[in-house]
Amino acid sequence: QAIEEDFWDPQKGAYLEVSPRRTKGLPHAMMWANGVQFTVLSGAVRAGAEEYAPHMRAFLTGMERYWNDRLQLYSAYFGGTDDVYYDDNQWMILAYVEAYEATGDKAYLDKAIAVTEGCLNGVDAVRGGGSYWHVDRKKYPTKNTCANGPLATALLRVRKHMDDQETRARYLQQAKEILTWTRDTLKDSRGLMLDSINTKTGKINAWTFTYNTALMIQGWLELYAV
């Protein structure tokens, strides 16, 4: 209730980045925050707070302000620019699957599939596989755990709800390959996931973040369930 009262902007169909509203800079939420908030709403609906279901659908409509139609992905901010991060979009896939499971509304599943296909364009064979972090792989030549753990998890969660056996098989194989590559490339001696590898230099950024390891755990659990 506090989030809705303090952050939702009904005129834009979007959330504010901070409250009170910024008077300078970009007032509305970046796509990273939208993926998190979508899971909040779907969790509320699943828990029985069905009054949030219409609002969640309004949020889906509002997300079109961020949509880049050429890339079939969400931009970091309004306007459909080419400032597009694969990890932001992978969080949205997970959120849309949760929204579909909470409501049965196929619009969420359709969007999850569309974004999944857009994200798979970020995967190539450089340094053995894996997904880039940003669509501009020349400016941002890194492949990050944060753009691979969520992608593998998303592939496995989306395929649960698909009937097309060929696509289900493809998603399963791609998830296996991404999980294996990320583990073999970025797991340290403690079992934690390192941040990223620079595809040009091969240098590994050894930062560790809890959510990177967490999403790899999620991905392996989803694969185990299969």
Backbone as a chain_set.jsonl record, in Angstrom:
{"seq": "QAIEEDFWDPQKGAYLEVSPRRTKGLPHAMMWANGVQFTVLSGAVRAGAEEYAPHMRAFLTGMERYWNDRLQLYSAYFGGTDDVYYDDNQWMILAYVEAYEATGDKAYLDKAIAVTEGCLNGVDAVRGGGSYWHVDRKKYPTKNTCANGPLATALLRVRKHMDDQETRARYLQQAKEILTWTRDTLKDSRGLMLDSINTKTGKINAWTFTYNTALMIQGWLELYAV", "coords": {"N": [[0.831, -1.207, 0.0], [1.95, 1.205, 0.772], [3.93, 1.54, -1.177], [2.324, 1.825, -3.469], [0.928, 4.179, -2.877], [2.972, 6.078, -2.584], [4.688, 5.881, -4.779], [3.466, 5.238, -7.267], [2.565, 6.572, -10.384], [-0.227, 7.52, -11.785], [-0.839, 8.955, -14.092], [1.221, 8.53, -15.909], [1.3, 5.833, -15.875], [3.273, 4.44, -14.549], [5.966, 3.804, -12.21], [7.553, 5.952, -9.8], [11.043, 6.69, -9.462], [12.173, 7.498, -7.042], [10.803, 8.639, -3.937], [10.033, 11.612, -2.198], [8.972, 12.73, -5.507], [11.434, 13.194, -8.02], [12.681, 16.341, -9.008], [14.569, 17.023, -10.8], [16.491, 15.53, -13.43], [15.793, 12.076, -14.192], [12.612, 11.188, -13.455], [11.09, 8.823, -13.236], [10.92, 5.23, -12.676], [13.734, 3.131, -13.404], [14.198, 0.373, -15.69], [15.156, -1.848, -14.308], [14.09, -1.658, -11.698], [11.407, -1.963, -12.275], [11.084, -4.667, -12.969], [11.442, -5.888, -10.506], [9.305, -4.794, -9.048], [7.118, -5.788, -10.443], [7.128, -8.463, -9.716], [6.484, -8.163, -7.064], [3.796, -7.297, -7.189], [2.58, -9.497, -8.497], [3.06, -11.439, -6.607], [1.473, -10.488, -4.527], [-1.094, -10.753, -5.661], [-1.187, -13.517, -6.045], [-1.175, -14.292, -3.4], [-3.698, -13.693, -2.64], [-4.585, -11.099, -2.696], [-6.45, -9.903, -4.686], [-7.29, -7.492, -5.628], [-5.19, -6.173, -6.703], [-4.813, -7.145, -9.233], [-6.063, -5.805, -11.556], [-4.521, -3.502, -11.486], [-1.987, -4.505, -11.958], [-2.266, -5.286, -14.595], [-2.564, -2.767, -15.734], [-0.036, -1.816, -15.262], [1.42, -3.479, -16.977], [0.559, -2.427, -19.437], [1.607, 0.163, -19.18], [4.306, -0.385, -19.363], [4.897, -0.346, -22.017], [5.934, 2.088, -22.681], [8.621, 1.808, -22.39], [9.4, 0.054, -24.329], [11.39, -1.318, -26.899], [10.83, -1.737, -30.085], [12.228, -2.692, -32.279], [14.318, -4.249, -31.234], [12.852, -5.91, -29.702], [12.796, -5.804, -26.919], [13.028, -4.365, -23.602], [13.898, -0.984, -23.008], [16.19, 0.847, -20.89], [14.946, 3.075, -19.963], [12.168, 5.355, -20.516], [11.019, 5.647, -23.913], [12.055, 3.776, -25.678], [14.797, 3.499, -26.396], [18.165, 2.552, -27.492], [19.544, 1.881, -25.27], [19.805, -0.736, -23.716], [19.567, -3.356, -21.489], [20.365, -6.701, -20.968], [20.013, -8.098, -18.56], [18.082, -6.618, -17.136], [15.839, -7.172, -18.709], [15.636, -9.919, -18.442], [14.855, -10.194, -15.779], [12.316, -9.185, -16.102], [11.14, -11.204, -17.639], [10.982, -13.294, -15.753], [9.272, -12.045, -13.955], [6.942, -11.768, -15.508], [6.254, -14.433, -15.952], [5.601, -15.169, -13.346], [3.422, -13.466, -12.987], [1.663, -14.522, -14.86], [1.256, -17.063, -13.755], [-0.039, -16.31, -11.458], [-2.435, -15.184, -12.339], [-3.387, -16.397, -14.67], [-3.648, -15.05, -17.016], [-3.058, -14.877, -20.344], [-1.693, -12.89, -21.68], [0.511, -12.131, -20.217], [2.18, -14.376, -20.35], [2.636, -14.485, -23.11], [4.117, -12.141, -23.437], [6.321, -12.763, -21.884], [7.469, -14.814, -23.405], [8.089, -13.435, -25.778], [10.011, -11.581, -24.854], [11.932, -13.346, -23.943], [12.86, -14.505, -26.344], [13.996, -12.213, -27.46], [16.066, -11.769, -25.609], [17.684, -13.979, -26.043], [19.127, -13.298, -28.244], [21.33, -12.122, -27.253], [23.207, -14.019, -26.744], [26.196, -15.633, -27.64], [29.046, -17.367, -29.167], [31.447, -16.369, -28.289], [34.257, -16.478, -26.174], [33.422, -18.942, -25.45], [30.682, -19.089, -24.968], [27.547, -18.022, -23.431], [25.731, -15.048, -22.281], [25.759, -11.6, -23.199], [25.893, -8.529, -21.265], [24.821, -6.075, -22.04], [23.144, -4.733, -24.93], [24.827, -3.392, -26.663], [27.549, -4.642, -27.502], [30.074, -3.891, -28.2], [30.689, -1.5, -26.885], [30.154, -2.318, -24.305], [31.672, -4.929, -23.488], [31.232, -7.19, -21.86], [30.379, -10.327, -20.335], [28.152, -11.201, -17.996], [27.438, -12.721, -14.813], [24.979, -11.876, -13.879], [23.48, -11.63, -16.148], [23.172, -14.12, -17.079], [22.57, -16.218, -15.18], [19.845, -15.42, -14.5], [18.758, -15.647, -17.101], [18.974, -18.375, -17.773], [17.36, -19.429, -15.75], [14.951, -18.189, -16.422], [14.419, -19.294, -18.978], [13.854, -21.948, -18.278], [11.642, -21.637, -16.637], [9.741, -20.445, -18.297], [9.37, -22.432, -20.236], [7.88, -24.364, -18.934], [5.257, -23.691, -19.297], [4.684, -23.889, -21.951], [3.453, -25.338, -24.977], [4.603, -26.092, -27.36], [6.69, -28.495, -28.434], [9.161, -28.513, -29.707], [10.224, -25.971, -29.185], [10.295, -26.103, -26.405], [12.246, -28.087, -26.04], [14.43, -26.792, -27.165], [14.726, -24.569, -25.446], [15.359, -25.9, -23.068], [17.844, -27.078, -23.693], [19.355, -24.775, -24.235], [19.295, -23.531, -21.729], [20.721, -25.391, -20.164], [23.245, -25.175, -21.388], [23.906, -22.5, -20.854], [23.926, -22.387, -18.03], [25.995, -24.205, -17.517], [28.185, -23.013, -18.849], [28.387, -20.569, -17.413], [28.921, -21.459, -14.814], [31.388, -22.826, -15.257], [32.971, -20.758, -16.11], [32.805, -18.588, -14.323], [32.571, -19.334, -11.629], [33.901, -19.32, -8.332], [36.452, -20.608, -6.031], [35.111, -20.926, -3.681], [32.59, -21.562, -4.357], [30.977, -19.5, -4.994], [29.557, -17.06, -7.262], [31.331, -15.136, -9.565], [31.521, -11.758, -10.885], [31.799, -11.06, -13.759], [33.102, -11.568, -17.12], [35.427, -10.1, -19.308], [34.996, -10.035, -22.658], [36.793, -9.269, -24.586], [39.373, -9.089, -23.458], [39.549, -11.208, -21.723], [39.743, -10.909, -19.042], [38.637, -11.397, -15.715], [36.184, -10.026, -13.655], [36.179, -9.945, -10.288], [34.239, -9.303, -8.421], [31.687, -10.158, -6.061], [28.263, -10.766, -5.772], [25.327, -11.294, -3.87], [22.893, -11.859, -5.208], [23.675, -12.78, -7.689], [24.817, -15.352, -7.275], [22.553, -16.456, -6.137], [20.644, -16.55, -8.244], [21.832, -18.39, -9.917], [21.643, -20.651, -8.306], [18.86, -20.888, -8.327], [18.508, -21.454, -11.049], [19.844, -23.961, -11.349], [18.234, -25.493, -9.651], [15.789, -25.39, -11.021], [16.543, -26.79, -13.302], [17.152, -29.267, -12.182], [14.594, -29.992, -11.359], [13.403, -30.482, -13.814]], "CA": [[0.0, 0.0, 0.0], [2.835, 2.367, 0.839], [4.547, 1.695, -2.496], [1.326, 2.356, -4.405], [0.597, 5.559, -2.514], [4.108, 6.993, -2.682], [5.502, 5.749, -5.984], [2.728, 5.044, -8.518], [2.138, 7.766, -11.113], [-1.29, 7.016, -12.66], [-0.85, 9.671, -15.372], [2.209, 7.896, -16.781], [1.21, 4.382, -15.791], [4.618, 4.002, -14.19], [6.395, 4.125, -10.859], [8.651, 6.894, -9.612], [12.296, 6.085, -9.01], [12.293, 7.826, -5.621], [9.729, 9.453, -3.379], [9.216, 12.38, -3.138], [9.328, 12.741, -6.928], [12.567, 14.016, -8.436], [12.386, 17.532, -9.81], [15.617, 17.084, -11.81], [16.878, 14.21, -13.903], [14.756, 11.136, -14.631], [11.774, 10.964, -12.276], [10.434, 7.519, -13.173], [11.775, 4.078, -12.378], [14.465, 2.443, -14.454], [13.599, -0.93, -15.936], [15.584, -2.778, -13.254], [13.123, -1.595, -10.594], [10.103, -2.456, -12.74], [11.054, -6.12, -12.873], [11.252, -6.245, -9.101], [7.96, -4.418, -8.606], [6.135, -6.686, -11.048], [7.057, -9.669, -8.885], [5.76, -7.774, -5.846], [2.367, -7.293, -7.496], [2.112, -10.855, -8.773], [3.063, -12.126, -5.321], [0.297, -10.047, -3.784], [-2.269, -11.362, -6.273], [-1.141, -14.948, -5.751], [-1.478, -14.47, -1.977], [-5.11, -13.447, -2.414], [-4.927, -9.682, -2.812], [-6.837, -9.833, -6.095], [-7.535, -6.098, -6.021], [-4.021, -5.679, -7.435], [-4.765, -7.708, -10.586], [-6.258, -4.772, -12.574], [-3.385, -2.581, -11.458], [-0.877, -5.194, -12.603], [-2.504, -5.194, -16.038], [-2.254, -1.379, -16.101], [1.423, -1.733, -15.259], [1.835, -4.104, -18.227], [0.334, -1.431, -20.491], [2.557, 1.252, -18.986], [5.649, -0.809, -19.752], [5.121, -0.076, -23.441], [6.751, 3.307, -22.78], [10.032, 1.4, -22.386], [9.595, -1.019, -25.299], [12.129, -1.103, -28.14], [10.172, -2.686, -30.982], [13.22, -3.29, -33.179], [15.059, -5.265, -30.495], [11.905, -6.736, -28.948], [13.277, -5.777, -25.541], [12.776, -3.118, -22.892], [14.982, -0.045, -22.762], [16.391, 1.165, -19.483], [14.036, 4.161, -19.586], [11.148, 5.694, -21.507], [11.384, 6.074, -25.253], [12.492, 2.697, -26.554], [16.136, 3.759, -26.902], [19.028, 1.38, -27.586], [20.195, 1.63, -23.977], [19.05, -1.94, -23.36], [20.34, -4.307, -20.684], [19.748, -8.023, -20.99], [19.594, -8.539, -17.229], [16.793, -5.975, -16.854], [14.79, -7.88, -19.434], [15.488, -11.26, -17.879], [14.013, -10.033, -14.589], [10.941, -9.011, -16.565], [10.623, -12.526, -18.016], [10.626, -13.978, -14.51], [8.096, -11.37, -13.4], [5.77, -12.076, -16.326], [5.86, -15.815, -15.676], [4.921, -15.151, -12.057], [2.124, -12.814, -13.187], [0.813, -15.503, -15.547], [0.893, -18.109, -12.801], [-0.957, -15.744, -10.461], [-3.701, -14.721, -12.911], [-3.826, -17.17, -15.83], [-3.804, -14.126, -18.145], [-2.064, -15.287, -21.328], [-0.913, -11.737, -22.137], [1.783, -12.14, -19.497], [2.997, -15.447, -20.911], [3.043, -14.068, -24.454], [5.19, -11.15, -23.3], [7.488, -13.482, -21.381], [8.077, -15.531, -24.531], [8.668, -12.442, -26.683], [11.231, -11.041, -24.256], [12.902, -14.444, -23.929], [13.481, -14.59, -27.671], [14.864, -11.041, -27.589], [17.254, -11.959, -24.782], [18.555, -15.011, -26.61], [20.0, -12.651, -29.222], [22.541, -11.69, -26.558], [24.083, -15.172, -26.533], [27.011, -16.08, -28.777], [30.086, -18.341, -28.834], [32.673, -15.692, -27.85], [34.711, -16.989, -24.872], [32.828, -20.238, -25.181], [29.232, -19.053, -24.811], [27.044, -17.038, -22.479], [25.041, -13.837, -22.723], [26.288, -10.279, -22.865], [25.154, -7.731, -20.28], [24.188, -4.951, -22.746], [23.029, -5.027, -26.367], [25.987, -2.812, -27.342], [28.653, -5.488, -27.033], [31.343, -3.211, -28.463], [30.895, -0.556, -25.787], [30.095, -3.087, -23.061], [32.013, -6.268, -23.977], [31.266, -8.156, -20.764], [29.336, -11.324, -20.094], [28.012, -11.146, -16.546], [26.571, -13.703, -14.167], [23.638, -11.303, -13.728], [22.76, -11.749, -17.418], [23.163, -15.533, -17.453], [21.755, -16.94, -14.21], [18.426, -15.14, -14.719], [18.318, -16.113, -18.408], [18.775, -19.816, -17.682], [16.183, -19.635, -14.911], [13.783, -17.763, -17.195], [14.16, -20.293, -20.016], [13.259, -23.133, -17.676], [10.321, -21.31, -16.105], [8.837, -20.196, -19.422], [9.071, -23.676, -20.954], [6.872, -25.113, -18.182], [3.915, -23.285, -19.709], [4.615, -23.923, -23.402], [3.024, -26.593, -25.574], [5.435, -26.409, -28.511], [7.741, -29.391, -27.949], [10.447, -28.119, -30.289], [10.718, -24.822, -28.418], [10.601, -26.601, -25.06], [13.531, -28.778, -26.108], [15.465, -25.779, -27.418], [14.932, -23.793, -24.221], [16.04, -26.756, -22.105], [19.245, -27.203, -24.098], [20.012, -23.477, -24.052], [19.46, -23.32, -20.29], [21.832, -26.245, -19.747], [24.498, -24.616, -21.907], [24.186, -21.243, -20.157], [24.299, -22.71, -16.655], [27.307, -24.851, -17.523], [29.192, -22.015, -19.205], [28.542, -19.602, -16.332], [29.62, -22.168, -13.733], [32.767, -23.13, -15.617], [33.705, -19.527, -16.391], [32.733, -17.537, -13.305], [32.45, -19.807, -10.245], [35.181, -19.302, -7.637], [36.769, -21.793, -5.24], [34.147, -21.034, -2.579], [31.285, -21.917, -4.9], [30.237, -18.273, -5.296], [29.666, -16.611, -8.646], [31.997, -13.865, -9.808], [30.663, -10.807, -11.588], [31.774, -10.989, -15.223], [34.322, -11.73, -17.898], [35.56, -9.201, -20.456], [35.166, -10.926, -23.812], [37.939, -8.834, -25.399], [40.645, -9.317, -22.773], [39.512, -12.419, -20.918], [39.887, -10.575, -17.618], [37.45, -11.642, -14.906], [35.894, -9.116, -12.548], [35.956, -10.874, -9.178], [33.189, -8.891, -7.492], [30.64, -11.148, -5.798], [26.987, -10.241, -5.291], [24.485, -12.399, -3.426], [21.838, -12.231, -6.151], [24.256, -13.546, -8.789], [24.86, -16.746, -6.853], [21.172, -16.9, -5.889], [19.952, -16.907, -9.495], [22.399, -19.647, -10.404], [20.996, -21.696, -7.516], [17.507, -21.03, -8.885], [18.606, -22.12, -12.347], [20.164, -25.377, -11.166], [17.061, -26.137, -9.083], [14.809, -25.562, -12.095], [17.023, -27.87, -14.161], [16.963, -30.498, -11.401], [13.17, -30.329, -11.399], [13.154, -31.072, -15.138]], "C": [[0.865, 1.257, 0.0], [3.503, 2.622, -0.515], [3.559, 2.319, -3.472], [1.032, 3.829, -4.128], [1.741, 6.527, -2.824], [4.799, 6.987, -4.039], [4.712, 5.664, -7.297], [2.283, 6.373, -9.096], [1.064, 7.328, -12.108], [-1.327, 7.714, -14.019], [0.098, 9.036, -16.379], [2.066, 6.381, -16.818], [2.538, 3.764, -15.436], [4.913, 4.408, -12.749], [7.491, 5.191, -10.881], [9.89, 6.132, -9.163], [12.499, 6.291, -7.512], [11.076, 8.643, -5.205], [10.297, 10.291, -2.238], [9.812, 12.395, -4.556], [10.511, 13.653, -7.201], [12.087, 15.209, -9.252], [13.434, 17.727, -10.904], [15.955, 15.656, -12.231], [15.68, 13.376, -14.331], [13.876, 10.763, -13.448], [11.244, 9.548, -12.137], [11.436, 6.38, -13.066], [12.508, 3.59, -13.624], [13.911, 1.019, -14.568], [13.969, -1.964, -14.879], [14.542, -2.827, -12.142], [11.761, -2.134, -11.012], [9.997, -3.972, -12.633], [10.825, -6.587, -11.449], [9.813, -5.961, -8.662], [6.877, -5.308, -9.223], [6.003, -7.97, -10.23], [6.348, -9.379, -7.567], [4.252, -7.868, -6.088], [1.839, -8.706, -7.735], [2.091, -11.683, -7.493], [1.852, -11.764, -4.483], [-0.969, -10.703, -4.331], [-2.326, -12.851, -5.944], [-1.524, -15.226, -4.295], [-2.922, -14.128, -1.634], [-5.544, -12.0, -2.497], [-5.296, -9.379, -4.269], [-7.15, -8.419, -6.563], [-6.35, -5.517, -6.805], [-3.963, -6.196, -8.875], [-5.024, -6.663, -11.675], [-5.086, -3.791, -12.643], [-2.174, -3.207, -12.153], [-1.036, -5.158, -14.121], [-2.226, -3.781, -16.541], [-0.747, -1.166, -16.166], [1.99, -2.349, -16.538], [1.69, -3.117, -19.389], [1.343, -0.303, -20.396], [3.973, 0.905, -19.415], [5.95, -0.554, -21.223], [5.913, 1.209, -23.658], [8.243, 2.974, -22.889], [10.383, 0.488, -23.573], [10.353, -0.572, -26.539], [11.631, -2.155, -29.124], [11.169, -3.382, -31.898], [13.952, -4.44, -32.496], [14.148, -6.25, -29.782], [12.368, -6.925, -27.504], [12.911, -4.436, -24.922], [14.046, -2.289, -22.77], [15.075, 0.251, -21.275], [15.42, 2.239, -19.009], [13.063, 4.426, -20.723], [11.77, 5.95, -22.88], [11.883, 4.982, -26.174], [13.852, 2.926, -27.164], [16.93, 2.457, -26.988], [19.867, 1.172, -26.33], [19.429, 0.477, -23.327], [19.978, -2.927, -22.659], [19.62, -5.659, -20.674], [19.264, -8.45, -19.611], [18.277, -7.903, -16.819], [15.644, -6.768, -17.469], [14.575, -9.289, -18.902], [14.686, -11.234, -16.58], [12.554, -9.881, -14.991], [10.332, -10.341, -17.012], [10.147, -13.263, -16.768], [9.366, -13.374, -13.901], [6.835, -11.724, -14.184], [5.311, -13.519, -16.131], [5.105, -15.878, -14.35], [3.531, -14.522, -12.177], [1.153, -13.768, -13.88], [0.346, -16.587, -14.581], [-0.115, -17.606, -11.767], [-2.346, -15.484, -11.028], [-4.256, -15.621, -14.008], [-4.022, -16.322, -17.067], [-2.688, -14.38, -19.156], [-1.228, -14.128, -21.861], [0.452, -11.708, -21.472], [2.713, -13.217, -20.048], [3.499, -15.082, -22.298], [4.197, -13.074, -24.391], [6.455, -11.815, -22.794], [8.223, -14.184, -22.513], [8.757, -14.556, -25.489], [9.987, -11.895, -26.138], [12.321, -12.108, -24.182], [13.62, -14.546, -25.267], [14.4, -13.398, -27.916], [16.157, -11.207, -26.815], [18.219, -12.983, -25.363], [19.458, -14.458, -27.711], [21.294, -12.157, -28.583], [23.538, -12.804, -26.33], [24.885, -15.451, -27.798], [28.132, -16.986, -28.271], [31.388, -17.698, -28.37], [33.0, -16.104, -26.416], [33.958, -18.254, -24.457], [31.331, -20.261, -25.002], [28.796, -17.93, -23.896], [26.441, -15.807, -23.121], [25.799, -12.583, -22.319], [25.376, -9.593, -21.853], [24.297, -6.668, -20.972], [24.136, -5.284, -24.228], [24.194, -4.458, -27.166], [27.239, -3.532, -26.854], [30.019, -4.919, -27.364], [31.686, -2.249, -27.324], [30.958, -1.27, -24.446], [30.389, -4.56, -23.391], [32.044, -7.345, -22.897], [30.099, -9.136, -20.817], [29.286, -11.535, -18.58], [27.144, -12.285, -16.018], [25.141, -13.185, -14.102], [22.833, -11.343, -15.013], [22.709, -13.199, -17.902], [22.366, -16.398, -16.485], [20.268, -16.685, -14.399], [17.909, -15.649, -16.067], [18.065, -17.621, -18.374], [17.523, -20.13, -16.866], [14.909, -19.299, -15.678], [13.427, -18.779, -18.274], [13.425, -21.502, -19.439], [11.865, -22.86, -17.116], [9.305, -21.057, -17.213], [8.414, -21.521, -20.061], [8.032, -24.526, -20.234], [5.469, -24.883, -18.742], [3.727, -23.322, -21.225], [4.191, -25.312, -23.872], [3.933, -27.046, -26.709], [6.649, -27.227, -28.061], [9.12, -29.027, -28.494], [11.054, -26.949, -29.515], [11.082, -25.236, -27.003], [11.972, -27.285, -25.034], [14.671, -27.791, -26.315], [15.769, -24.986, -26.153], [15.679, -24.612, -23.167], [17.523, -26.86, -22.434], [19.994, -25.895, -23.882], [20.247, -23.181, -22.576], [20.627, -24.133, -19.755], [23.171, -25.632, -20.155], [24.883, -23.34, -21.148], [24.618, -21.504, -18.717], [25.71, -23.308, -16.599], [28.406, -23.851, -17.838], [29.438, -21.053, -18.048], [29.278, -20.228, -15.156], [31.102, -22.341, -14.064], [33.613, -21.876, -15.786], [33.826, -18.62, -15.171], [32.553, -18.028, -11.867], [33.823, -19.814, -9.592], [35.33, -20.528, -6.747], [35.829, -21.995, -4.062], [32.789, -21.521, -3.049], [30.429, -20.708, -5.203], [30.493, -17.848, -6.732], [30.331, -15.239, -8.716], [31.167, -13.031, -10.776], [30.624, -11.012, -13.099], [33.133, -11.331, -15.817], [34.294, -10.745, -19.055], [35.881, -10.055, -21.674], [36.352, -10.529, -24.687], [39.256, -9.24, -24.762], [40.705, -10.644, -22.023], [39.629, -12.167, -19.431], [38.564, -10.783, -16.889], [37.351, -10.619, -13.792], [35.438, -9.978, -11.373], [34.979, -10.366, -8.128], [32.223, -10.055, -7.268], [29.423, -10.441, -5.216], [26.071, -11.415, -4.96], [23.486, -12.826, -4.494], [22.383, -12.997, -7.348], [24.312, -15.033, -8.453], [23.449, -17.284, -6.665], [20.472, -17.323, -7.171], [20.55, -18.137, -10.146], [21.826, -20.829, -9.616], [19.595, -21.956, -8.049], [17.555, -21.814, -10.2], [18.899, -23.602, -12.228], [18.977, -26.133, -10.573], [15.981, -26.37, -10.13], [15.237, -26.711, -13.021], [16.872, -29.216, -13.467], [15.508, -30.952, -11.45], [12.787, -30.958, -12.742], [13.668, -32.503, -15.171]], "O": [[0.56, 2.239, -0.676], [3.628, 3.768, -0.949], [3.909, 3.235, -4.216], [0.905, 4.626, -5.057], [1.51, 7.651, -3.269], [5.429, 7.975, -4.416], [5.257, 5.995, -8.349], [1.698, 7.202, -8.398], [1.398, 6.812, -13.174], [-1.796, 7.132, -14.997], [-0.193, 9.008, -17.575], [2.638, 5.718, -17.684], [2.9, 2.703, -15.945], [4.217, 5.232, -12.155], [8.247, 5.312, -11.845], [9.793, 5.063, -8.561], [12.936, 5.386, -6.803], [10.41, 9.258, -6.037], [10.984, 9.744, -1.375], [10.993, 12.11, -4.758], [10.58, 14.762, -6.672], [11.19, 15.085, -10.086], [13.22, 18.507, -11.832], [15.732, 14.703, -11.484], [14.67, 13.915, -14.782], [14.339, 10.091, -12.527], [10.973, 9.106, -11.02], [12.627, 6.542, -13.329], [11.982, 3.628, -14.736], [13.243, 0.526, -13.659], [13.179, -2.862, -14.588], [14.156, -3.907, -11.694], [11.038, -2.699, -10.19], [8.952, -4.503, -12.254], [10.105, -7.557, -11.209], [9.185, -6.781, -7.993], [5.844, -5.555, -8.601], [4.904, -8.501, -10.07], [5.684, -10.256, -7.013], [3.524, -8.45, -5.284], [0.774, -9.069, -7.234], [1.214, -12.527, -7.309], [1.272, -12.617, -3.811], [-1.819, -11.156, -3.563], [-3.385, -13.379, -5.605], [-2.119, -16.259, -3.988], [-3.333, -14.252, -0.481], [-6.731, -11.697, -2.384], [-4.561, -8.697, -4.984], [-7.264, -8.173, -7.763], [-6.486, -4.499, -7.484], [-3.139, -5.725, -9.659], [-4.273, -6.625, -12.649], [-4.714, -3.317, -13.717], [-1.428, -2.521, -12.85], [-0.053, -5.016, -14.847], [-1.712, -3.606, -17.646], [-0.247, -0.429, -17.017], [2.931, -1.811, -17.121], [2.589, -2.99, -20.221], [1.877, 0.142, -21.412], [4.75, 1.784, -19.786], [7.11, -0.545, -21.633], [6.505, 1.393, -24.722], [9.026, 3.764, -23.415], [11.557, 0.189, -23.788], [10.003, 0.432, -27.16], [11.975, -3.332, -29.007], [10.973, -4.544, -32.255], [14.179, -5.484, -33.106], [14.597, -7.296, -29.312], [12.338, -8.025, -26.95], [12.534, -3.495, -25.62], [15.121, -2.808, -22.472], [14.164, -0.051, -20.504], [15.101, 2.322, -17.823], [13.135, 3.786, -21.773], [12.906, 6.413, -22.985], [12.115, 5.241, -27.354], [14.066, 2.589, -28.329], [16.438, 1.394, -26.609], [20.8, 0.369, -26.333], [18.535, 0.683, -22.507], [21.036, -3.283, -23.177], [18.422, -5.738, -20.404], [18.222, -9.095, -19.494], [17.434, -8.569, -16.218], [14.618, -7.002, -16.831], [13.453, -9.793, -18.913], [13.917, -12.158, -16.311], [11.659, -10.382, -14.309], [9.145, -10.584, -16.793], [9.037, -13.793, -16.738], [8.502, -14.09, -13.396], [5.78, -11.953, -13.594], [4.112, -13.796, -16.142], [4.087, -16.562, -14.245], [2.579, -14.985, -11.55], [-0.028, -13.822, -13.537], [-0.821, -16.979, -14.591], [-0.937, -18.371, -11.264], [-3.334, -15.55, -10.297], [-5.462, -15.618, -14.256], [-4.515, -16.821, -18.078], [-1.516, -14.133, -18.87], [-0.163, -14.352, -22.437], [1.439, -11.307, -22.088], [3.913, -12.981, -20.193], [4.657, -15.34, -22.63], [5.137, -13.147, -25.184], [7.552, -11.467, -23.231], [9.452, -14.155, -22.577], [9.865, -14.813, -25.958], [10.963, -11.764, -26.877], [13.502, -11.801, -24.342], [14.845, -14.661, -25.315], [15.465, -13.551, -28.513], [17.226, -10.833, -27.298], [19.432, -12.865, -25.194], [20.451, -15.091, -28.07], [22.244, -11.812, -29.285], [24.612, -12.565, -25.777], [24.329, -15.5, -28.895], [28.168, -17.333, -27.091], [32.349, -18.412, -28.082], [32.13, -16.084, -25.545], [33.872, -18.586, -23.275], [30.745, -21.338, -24.893], [29.559, -17.006, -23.613], [26.605, -15.549, -24.313], [26.398, -12.514, -21.245], [24.245, -10.018, -21.62], [23.177, -6.393, -20.54], [24.977, -6.028, -24.731], [24.522, -4.978, -28.232], [27.901, -3.089, -25.915], [31.027, -5.412, -26.859], [32.826, -2.194, -26.863], [31.717, -0.88, -23.559], [29.46, -5.351, -23.556], [32.801, -8.31, -23.006], [29.003, -8.817, -21.276], [30.254, -11.988, -17.97], [26.229, -12.749, -16.698], [24.193, -13.956, -14.252], [21.624, -11.114, -14.986], [22.251, -13.468, -19.013], [21.566, -17.227, -16.918], [19.49, -17.638, -14.454], [16.747, -16.043, -16.17], [17.051, -18.09, -18.892], [16.724, -20.987, -17.243], [13.915, -20.022, -15.601], [12.251, -19.092, -18.463], [12.484, -22.012, -20.047], [11.006, -23.743, -17.119], [8.135, -21.417, -17.078], [7.243, -21.711, -20.387], [7.363, -25.338, -20.873], [4.607, -25.759, -18.672], [2.716, -22.836, -21.731], [4.522, -26.323, -23.253], [4.028, -28.24, -26.994], [7.534, -26.704, -27.383], [10.129, -29.214, -27.815], [12.25, -26.941, -29.225], [12.08, -24.764, -26.459], [12.758, -27.079, -24.109], [15.741, -27.928, -25.722], [16.932, -24.756, -25.824], [16.532, -24.08, -22.456], [18.366, -26.741, -21.545], [21.129, -25.895, -23.405], [21.289, -22.637, -22.212], [21.435, -23.623, -18.978], [24.109, -25.579, -19.36], [26.055, -23.132, -20.838], [25.579, -20.899, -18.241], [26.511, -22.951, -15.735], [29.443, -23.837, -17.175], [30.591, -20.752, -17.736], [30.159, -19.601, -14.567], [31.966, -22.036, -13.242], [34.833, -21.922, -15.625], [34.845, -17.951, -15.001], [32.396, -17.206, -10.964], [34.801, -20.251, -10.199], [34.448, -21.387, -6.709], [35.748, -23.089, -3.505], [31.931, -21.856, -2.234], [29.281, -20.852, -5.624], [31.497, -18.218, -7.34], [29.938, -14.307, -8.015], [30.233, -13.53, -11.405], [29.542, -11.127, -13.674], [34.153, -11.376, -15.129], [33.264, -10.571, -19.706], [36.915, -10.721, -21.717], [36.865, -11.352, -25.445], [40.166, -9.69, -25.459], [41.79, -11.144, -21.724], [39.617, -13.109, -18.638], [37.504, -10.396, -17.382], [38.319, -10.375, -13.071], [34.42, -10.664, -11.462], [34.896, -10.943, -7.044], [31.973, -10.843, -8.179], [29.533, -9.63, -4.296], [26.043, -12.412, -5.683], [23.25, -14.021, -4.674], [21.658, -13.777, -7.966], [23.902, -15.872, -9.254], [23.175, -18.438, -6.995], [19.781, -18.342, -7.191], [19.851, -18.86, -10.856], [21.556, -21.885, -10.188], [19.188, -23.107, -8.206], [16.749, -22.715, -10.431], [18.286, -24.417, -12.917], [18.731, -27.282, -10.94], [15.331, -27.415, -10.136], [14.406, -27.502, -13.468], [16.502, -30.203, -14.103], [15.223, -32.144, -11.568], [11.948, -31.857, -12.796], [13.555, -33.177, -16.195]]}, "num_chains": 1, "name": "protein.A"}
